[in-house]
Coordinates of C-alpha atoms and ligand atoms in Angstrom, one line a residue:
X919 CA 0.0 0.0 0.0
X920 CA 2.6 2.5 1.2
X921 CA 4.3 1.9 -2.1
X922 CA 1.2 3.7 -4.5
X923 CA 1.5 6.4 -2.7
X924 CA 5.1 6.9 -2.4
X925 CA 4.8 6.1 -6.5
X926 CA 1.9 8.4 -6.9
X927 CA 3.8 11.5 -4.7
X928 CA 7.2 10.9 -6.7
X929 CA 5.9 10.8 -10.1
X930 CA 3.3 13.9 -8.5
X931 CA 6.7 15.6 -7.7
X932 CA 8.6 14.7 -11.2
X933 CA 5.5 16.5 -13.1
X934 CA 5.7 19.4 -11.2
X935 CA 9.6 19.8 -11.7
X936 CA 8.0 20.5 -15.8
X937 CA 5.5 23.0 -15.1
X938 CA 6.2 26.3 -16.9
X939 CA 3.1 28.1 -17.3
X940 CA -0.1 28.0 -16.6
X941 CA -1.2 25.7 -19.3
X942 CA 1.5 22.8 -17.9
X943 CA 0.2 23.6 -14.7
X944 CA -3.4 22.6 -15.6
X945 CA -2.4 19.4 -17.4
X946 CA -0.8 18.0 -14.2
X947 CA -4.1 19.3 -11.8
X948 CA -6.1 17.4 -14.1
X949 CA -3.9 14.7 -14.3
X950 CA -4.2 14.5 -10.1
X951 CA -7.1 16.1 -9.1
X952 CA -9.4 15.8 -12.6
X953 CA -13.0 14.1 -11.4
X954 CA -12.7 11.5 -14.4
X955 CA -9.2 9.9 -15.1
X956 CA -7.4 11.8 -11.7
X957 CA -4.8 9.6 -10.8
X958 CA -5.9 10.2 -7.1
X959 CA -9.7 10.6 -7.7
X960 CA -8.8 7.1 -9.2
X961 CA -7.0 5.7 -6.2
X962 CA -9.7 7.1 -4.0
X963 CA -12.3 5.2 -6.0
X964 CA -10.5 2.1 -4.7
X965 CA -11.0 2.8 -1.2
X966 CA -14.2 0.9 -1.8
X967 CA -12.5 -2.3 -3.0
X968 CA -10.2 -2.9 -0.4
X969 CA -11.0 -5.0 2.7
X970 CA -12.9 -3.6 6.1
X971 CA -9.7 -3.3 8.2
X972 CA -7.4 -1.7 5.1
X973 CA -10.0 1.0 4.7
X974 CA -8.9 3.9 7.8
X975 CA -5.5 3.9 7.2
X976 CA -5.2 3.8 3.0
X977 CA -8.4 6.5 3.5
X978 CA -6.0 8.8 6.2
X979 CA -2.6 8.4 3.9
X980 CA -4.9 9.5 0.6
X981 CA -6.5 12.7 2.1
X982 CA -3.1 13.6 3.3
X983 CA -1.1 13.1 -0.2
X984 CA -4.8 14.9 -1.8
X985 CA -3.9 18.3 1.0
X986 CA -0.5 17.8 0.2
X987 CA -1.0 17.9 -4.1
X988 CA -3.6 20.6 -3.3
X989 CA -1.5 23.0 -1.9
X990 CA 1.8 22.4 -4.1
X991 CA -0.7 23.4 -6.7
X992 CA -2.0 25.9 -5.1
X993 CA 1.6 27.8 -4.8
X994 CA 2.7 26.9 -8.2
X995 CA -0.5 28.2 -9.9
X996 CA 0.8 31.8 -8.3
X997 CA 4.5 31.3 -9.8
X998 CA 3.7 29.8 -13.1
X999 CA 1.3 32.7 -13.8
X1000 CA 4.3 35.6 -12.7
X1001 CA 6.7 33.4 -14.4
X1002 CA 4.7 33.7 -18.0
X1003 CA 4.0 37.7 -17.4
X1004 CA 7.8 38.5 -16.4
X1005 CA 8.7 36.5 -19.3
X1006 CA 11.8 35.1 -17.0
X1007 CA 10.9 31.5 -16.5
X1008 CA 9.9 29.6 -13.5
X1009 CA 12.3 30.3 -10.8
X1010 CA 14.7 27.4 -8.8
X1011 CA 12.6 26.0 -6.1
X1012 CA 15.0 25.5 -3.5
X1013 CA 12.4 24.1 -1.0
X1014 CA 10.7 21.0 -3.8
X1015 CA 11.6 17.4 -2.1
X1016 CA 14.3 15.5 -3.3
X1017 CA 13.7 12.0 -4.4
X1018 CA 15.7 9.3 -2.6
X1019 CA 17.9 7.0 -4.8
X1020 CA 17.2 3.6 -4.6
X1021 CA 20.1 1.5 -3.9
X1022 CA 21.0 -1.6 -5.8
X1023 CA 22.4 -4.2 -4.6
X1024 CA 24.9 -7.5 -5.5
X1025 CA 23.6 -10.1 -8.0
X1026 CA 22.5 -13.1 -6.0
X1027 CA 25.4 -14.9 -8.2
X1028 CA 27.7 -12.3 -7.6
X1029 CA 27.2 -12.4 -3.6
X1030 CA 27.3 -16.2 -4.0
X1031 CA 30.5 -15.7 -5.2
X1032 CA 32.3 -13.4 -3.2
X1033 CA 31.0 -15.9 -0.2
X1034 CA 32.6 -18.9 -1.9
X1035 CA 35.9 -17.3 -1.9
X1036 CA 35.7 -15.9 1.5
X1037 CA 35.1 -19.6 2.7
X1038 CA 38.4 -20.4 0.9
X1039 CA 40.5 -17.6 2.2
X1040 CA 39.6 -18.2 5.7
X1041 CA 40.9 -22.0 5.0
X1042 CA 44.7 -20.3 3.6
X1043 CA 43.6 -20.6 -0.2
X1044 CA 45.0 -18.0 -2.6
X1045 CA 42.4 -16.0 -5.0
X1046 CA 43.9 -16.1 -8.5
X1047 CA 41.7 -13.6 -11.0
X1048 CA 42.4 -15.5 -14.4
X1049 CA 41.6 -14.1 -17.8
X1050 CA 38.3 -16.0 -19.6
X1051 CA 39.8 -15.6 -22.7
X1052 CA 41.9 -17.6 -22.4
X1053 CA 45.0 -20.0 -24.7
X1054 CA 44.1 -23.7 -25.6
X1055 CA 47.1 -24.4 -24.0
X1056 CA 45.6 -23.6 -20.4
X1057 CA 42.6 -24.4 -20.6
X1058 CA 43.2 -28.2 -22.6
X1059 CA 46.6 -28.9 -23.2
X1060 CA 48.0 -28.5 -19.5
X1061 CA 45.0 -30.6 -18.5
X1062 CA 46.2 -33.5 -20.0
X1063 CA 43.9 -32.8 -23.1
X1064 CA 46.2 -32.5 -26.1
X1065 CA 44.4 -31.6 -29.5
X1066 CA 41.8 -34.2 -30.8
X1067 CA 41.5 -35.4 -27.7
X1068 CA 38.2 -36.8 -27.0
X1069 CA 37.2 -35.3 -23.8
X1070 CA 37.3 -31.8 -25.4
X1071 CA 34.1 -32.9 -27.5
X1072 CA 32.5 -32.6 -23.7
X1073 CA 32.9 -29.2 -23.2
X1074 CA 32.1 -27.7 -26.6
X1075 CA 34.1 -24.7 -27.1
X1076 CA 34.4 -21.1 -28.3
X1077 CA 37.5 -20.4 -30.4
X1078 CA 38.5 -17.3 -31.2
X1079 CA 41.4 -19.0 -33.9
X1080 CA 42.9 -21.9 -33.9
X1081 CA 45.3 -21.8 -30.1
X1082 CA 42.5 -18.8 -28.2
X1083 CA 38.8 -19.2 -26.6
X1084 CA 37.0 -18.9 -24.0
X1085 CA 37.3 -20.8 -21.5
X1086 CA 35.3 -23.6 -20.7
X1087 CA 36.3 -24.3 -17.1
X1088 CA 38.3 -22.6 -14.5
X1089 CA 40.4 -25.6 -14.0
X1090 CA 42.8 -23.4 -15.7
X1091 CA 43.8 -22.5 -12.0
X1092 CA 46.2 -25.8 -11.8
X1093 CA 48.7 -24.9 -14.3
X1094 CA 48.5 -21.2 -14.1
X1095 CA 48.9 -21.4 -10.2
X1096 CA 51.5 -24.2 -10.2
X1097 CA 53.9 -22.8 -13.4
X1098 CA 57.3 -21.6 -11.4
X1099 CA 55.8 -22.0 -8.1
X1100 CA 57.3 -24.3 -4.7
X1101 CA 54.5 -26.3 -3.2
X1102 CA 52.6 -25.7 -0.7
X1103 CA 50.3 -24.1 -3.1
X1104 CA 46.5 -23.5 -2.4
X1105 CA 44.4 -21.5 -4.9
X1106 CA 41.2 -21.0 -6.5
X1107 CA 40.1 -19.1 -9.0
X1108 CA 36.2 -18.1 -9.6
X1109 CA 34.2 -16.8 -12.6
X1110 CA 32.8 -16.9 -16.0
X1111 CA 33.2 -19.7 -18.1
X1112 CA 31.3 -20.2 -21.0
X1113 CA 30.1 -23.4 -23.5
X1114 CA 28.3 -24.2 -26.8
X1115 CA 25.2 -24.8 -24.7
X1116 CA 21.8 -24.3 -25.5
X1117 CA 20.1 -21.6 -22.9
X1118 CA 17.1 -23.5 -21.1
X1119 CA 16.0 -24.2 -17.7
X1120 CA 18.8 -26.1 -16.7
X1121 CA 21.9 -25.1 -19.2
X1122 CA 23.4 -21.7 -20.3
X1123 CA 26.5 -21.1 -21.9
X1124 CA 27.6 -19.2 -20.0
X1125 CA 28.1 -19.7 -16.0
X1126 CA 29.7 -19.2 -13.6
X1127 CA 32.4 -22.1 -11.8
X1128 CA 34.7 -22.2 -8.8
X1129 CA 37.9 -24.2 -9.4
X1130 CA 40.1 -25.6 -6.5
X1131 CA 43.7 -26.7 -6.7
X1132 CA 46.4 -28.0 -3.6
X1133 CA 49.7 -29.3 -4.2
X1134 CA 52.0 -30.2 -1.2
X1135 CA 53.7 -33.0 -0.1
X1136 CA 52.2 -36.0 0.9
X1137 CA 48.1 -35.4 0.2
X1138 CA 45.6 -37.4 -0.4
X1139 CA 42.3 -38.4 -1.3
X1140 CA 41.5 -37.7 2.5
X1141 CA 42.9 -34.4 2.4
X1142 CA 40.4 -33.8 -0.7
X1143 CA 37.2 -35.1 1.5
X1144 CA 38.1 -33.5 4.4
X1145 CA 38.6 -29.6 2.8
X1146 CA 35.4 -30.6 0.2
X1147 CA 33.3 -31.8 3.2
X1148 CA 34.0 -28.3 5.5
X1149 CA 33.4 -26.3 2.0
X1150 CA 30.3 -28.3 1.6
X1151 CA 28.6 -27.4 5.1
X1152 CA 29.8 -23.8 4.5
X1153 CA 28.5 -22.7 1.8
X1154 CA 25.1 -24.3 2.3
X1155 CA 25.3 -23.1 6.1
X1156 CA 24.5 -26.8 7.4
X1157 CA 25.2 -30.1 7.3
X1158 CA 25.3 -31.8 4.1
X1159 CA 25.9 -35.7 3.1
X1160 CA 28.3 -36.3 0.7
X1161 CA 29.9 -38.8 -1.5
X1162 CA 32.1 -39.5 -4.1
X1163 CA 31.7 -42.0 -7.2
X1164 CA 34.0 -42.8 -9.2
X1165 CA 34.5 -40.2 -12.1
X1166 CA 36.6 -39.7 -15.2
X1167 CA 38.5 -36.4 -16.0
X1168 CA 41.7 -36.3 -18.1
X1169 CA 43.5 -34.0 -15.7
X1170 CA 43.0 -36.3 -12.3
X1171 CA 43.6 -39.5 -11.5
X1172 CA 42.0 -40.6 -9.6
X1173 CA 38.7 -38.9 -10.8
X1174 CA 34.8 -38.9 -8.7
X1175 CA 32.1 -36.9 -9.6
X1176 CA 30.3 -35.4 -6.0
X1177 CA 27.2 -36.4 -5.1
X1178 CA 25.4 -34.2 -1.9
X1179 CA 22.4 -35.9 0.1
X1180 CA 19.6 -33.9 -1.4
X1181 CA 18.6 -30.6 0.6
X1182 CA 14.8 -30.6 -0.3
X1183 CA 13.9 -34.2 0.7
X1184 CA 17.1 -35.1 2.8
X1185 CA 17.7 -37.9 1.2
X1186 CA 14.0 -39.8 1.1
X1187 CA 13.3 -39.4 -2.9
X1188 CA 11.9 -36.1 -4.6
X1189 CA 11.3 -35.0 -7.6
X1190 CA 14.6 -32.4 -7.7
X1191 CA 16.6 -35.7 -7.3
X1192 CA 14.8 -37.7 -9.2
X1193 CA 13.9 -40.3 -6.5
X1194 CA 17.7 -41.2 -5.9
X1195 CA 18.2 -38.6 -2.9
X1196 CA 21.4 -37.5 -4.3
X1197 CA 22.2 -34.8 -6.5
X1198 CA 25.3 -34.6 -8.1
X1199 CA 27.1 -31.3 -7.6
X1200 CA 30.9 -31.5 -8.6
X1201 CA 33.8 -33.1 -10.4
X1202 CA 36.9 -33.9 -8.5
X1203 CA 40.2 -36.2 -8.0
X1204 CA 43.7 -36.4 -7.5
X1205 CA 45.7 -34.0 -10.1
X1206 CA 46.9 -36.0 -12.8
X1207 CA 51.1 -36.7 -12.5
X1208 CA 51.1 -35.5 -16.4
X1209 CA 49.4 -32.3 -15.1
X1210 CA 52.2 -31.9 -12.2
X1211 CA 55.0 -32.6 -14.9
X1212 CA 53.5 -30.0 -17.5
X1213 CA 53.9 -27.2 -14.9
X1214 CA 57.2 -28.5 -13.8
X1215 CA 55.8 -29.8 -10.5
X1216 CA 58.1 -33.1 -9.1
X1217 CA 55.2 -35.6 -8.8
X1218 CA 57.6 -38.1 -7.5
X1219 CA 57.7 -35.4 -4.1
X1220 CA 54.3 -33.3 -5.0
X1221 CA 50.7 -34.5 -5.2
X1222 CA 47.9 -32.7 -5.0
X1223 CA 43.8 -32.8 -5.2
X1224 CA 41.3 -30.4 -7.5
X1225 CA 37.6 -29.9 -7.7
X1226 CA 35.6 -27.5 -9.7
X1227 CA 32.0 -26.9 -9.4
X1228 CA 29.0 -25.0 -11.1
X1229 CA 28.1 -21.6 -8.8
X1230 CA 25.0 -21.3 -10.4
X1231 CA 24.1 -24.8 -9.9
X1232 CA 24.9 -23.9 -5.9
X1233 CA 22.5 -20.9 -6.4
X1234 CA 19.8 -23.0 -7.5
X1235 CA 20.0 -25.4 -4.7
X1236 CA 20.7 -23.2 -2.1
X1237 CA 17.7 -20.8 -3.1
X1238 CA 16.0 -23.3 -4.2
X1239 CA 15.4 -21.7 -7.6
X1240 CA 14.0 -24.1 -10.4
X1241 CA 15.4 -22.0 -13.9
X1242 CA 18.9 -21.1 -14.0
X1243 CA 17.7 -18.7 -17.1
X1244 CA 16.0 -16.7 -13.9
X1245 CA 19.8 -15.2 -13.0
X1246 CA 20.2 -13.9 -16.0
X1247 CA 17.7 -12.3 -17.0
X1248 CA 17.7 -9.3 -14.7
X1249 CA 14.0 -9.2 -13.8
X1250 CA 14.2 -7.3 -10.9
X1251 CA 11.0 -8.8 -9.2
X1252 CA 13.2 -11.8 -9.2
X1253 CA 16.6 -10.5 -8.2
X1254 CA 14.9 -7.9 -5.2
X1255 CA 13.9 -11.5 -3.4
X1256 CA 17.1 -12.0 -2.5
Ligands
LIG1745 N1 36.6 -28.8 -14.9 C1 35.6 -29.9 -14.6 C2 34.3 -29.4 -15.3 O1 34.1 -28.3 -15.6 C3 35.4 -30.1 -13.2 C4 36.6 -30.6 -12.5 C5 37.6 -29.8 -11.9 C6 36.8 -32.0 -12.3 C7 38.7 -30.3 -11.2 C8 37.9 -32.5 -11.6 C9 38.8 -31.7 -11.1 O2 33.4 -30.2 -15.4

């Protein structure tokens, strides 16, 4: 309620800011005040629709914004009228009302985001801001995906020429964070990524992906559950199940795709999970040797773990949103929920 007539004295306010002369000035009375078509004759006539209890307080607020139009009017009919005979112009009202700015705020992916790598720097992980255009060489070649190899068909790409695209993942993070560097090393890298992928409820090509990478001496698979488990419960802000089938990527070995108990029906069967009560959420494994060779990494002292995982797919599942075309389309009557 408090909203129309905030709307209604704003836009009441805008009009005036144009009034001139006296003809201007009548346009905006009758667009007010005018017994057919008034903007607040009309909202008065609603008075009678609205229920018992409403009816005091919307009746109160109108009469008060009706005084209020009334006597703006009343003033400006005085100063348009000696503003047309002195021939000067309507002078500066210093005393109109301002109208308040209404602040924006972060994009629910965005916000996502920054929390994702705040989880990660309070565990001792480095943020690395890497560029999404990016060369094959990073994003396929490092990875233990040399040209024609068949895993690349998975993530259908967009070249620019024949060695720069955009990149598909932010896996990218492993040899660009390991190149010249002495283990311990703990990064991550966030952002864009984009993919031949049709845009419907469930794909888009382009997203948004958080990419993990540790190398130091002596870890292991349990150092991968242990850091993917705390990550887990933080981001979704309680406890979630988790586990780990076996998965194939060409830059870990070994490689599991993450399943997390579902969050809508805990784990009995729902429709989001299909009746399995797990929904798979990321892919992750044991950096590949090859990939600690390539970036001149000793993988006979180093190894190390990875996992990289959709934001937007976190987004829907912690928000419980069912279109990830929703995000993108800036409809604020979606993005002011949040
Ligand atoms: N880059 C993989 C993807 O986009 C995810 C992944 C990252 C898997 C790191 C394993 C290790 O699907």
């Amino acid at each position: 309620m408090s909203d129309t007539f905030e709307e209604l004295r704003q836009g009441f306010e805008r009009d005036c800011a144009a009034i001139t002369d006296a003809e201007s000035w009548k346009a905006v009375r009758d667009k007010y005040l005018a017994r057919e078509g008034g903007a607040i004759t009309a909202a008065m006539k609603r008075l009678r629709t609205l229920p018992k209890e409403e009816r005091p307080l919307f009746g109160q607020k109108m009469n008060e914004l009706r005084t209020l139009v009334e006597g703006r009017l009343e003033g400006l009919l005085q100063t348009a009228k000696a503003a047309e005979a002195s021939g000067r112009g309507m002078p500066l009202d210093v005393t109109r009302p301002g109208f308040p700015l209404a602040s924006g705020s972060a994009h629910p992916i965005k916000r996502l985001q920054a929390e994702i790598e705040q989880i990660f720097v309070g565990m001792g992980f480095q943020i690395r801001n890497l560029p999404e255009i990016e060369t094959d060489y990073y994003n396929f070649e490092a990875l233990n995906m040399p040209r024609n190899h068949p895993a690349r068909d998975a993530q259908d790409t967009f070249y620019f020429d024949d060695t720069v695209l955009l990149r598909t993942h932010c896996s990218s993070v492993q040899p660009h964070s390991l190149e010249g560097a002495t283990p311990p090393v703990r990064a991550i890298s966030t952002g864009k990524v984009y993919r031949r992928d049709p845009f419907d409820a469930t794909h888009s090509p382009m997203f948004y992906q958080v990419d993990v990478v540790a190398v130091e001496k002596g870890l292991t698979m349990g150092d991968l559950k242990g850091t993917l488990g705390v990550f887990l419960q933080r981001v979704f802000g309680r406890e979630v199940k988790m586990r780990l089938r076996p998965g194939f990527f060409p830059f870990v070995e070994p490689g599991a795709e993450v399943d997390i108990g579902c969050i809508f029906c805990g784990g009995k069967g729902c429709p989001t999970c299909k009746g399995s009560g797990w929904i798979e959420i990321l892919g992750a494994g044991m950096i590949h040797p090859k990939v600690l060779r390539m970036s001149g990494v000793d993988d006979g002292v180093y190894s190390g773990f990875a996992w990289g995982m959709g934001i937007d797919r976190v987004a829907i599942l912690k928000y419980g949103v069912d279109d990830i075309r929703l995000f993108f389309e800036n409809d604020l009557r979606f993005l002011q929920q949040f």
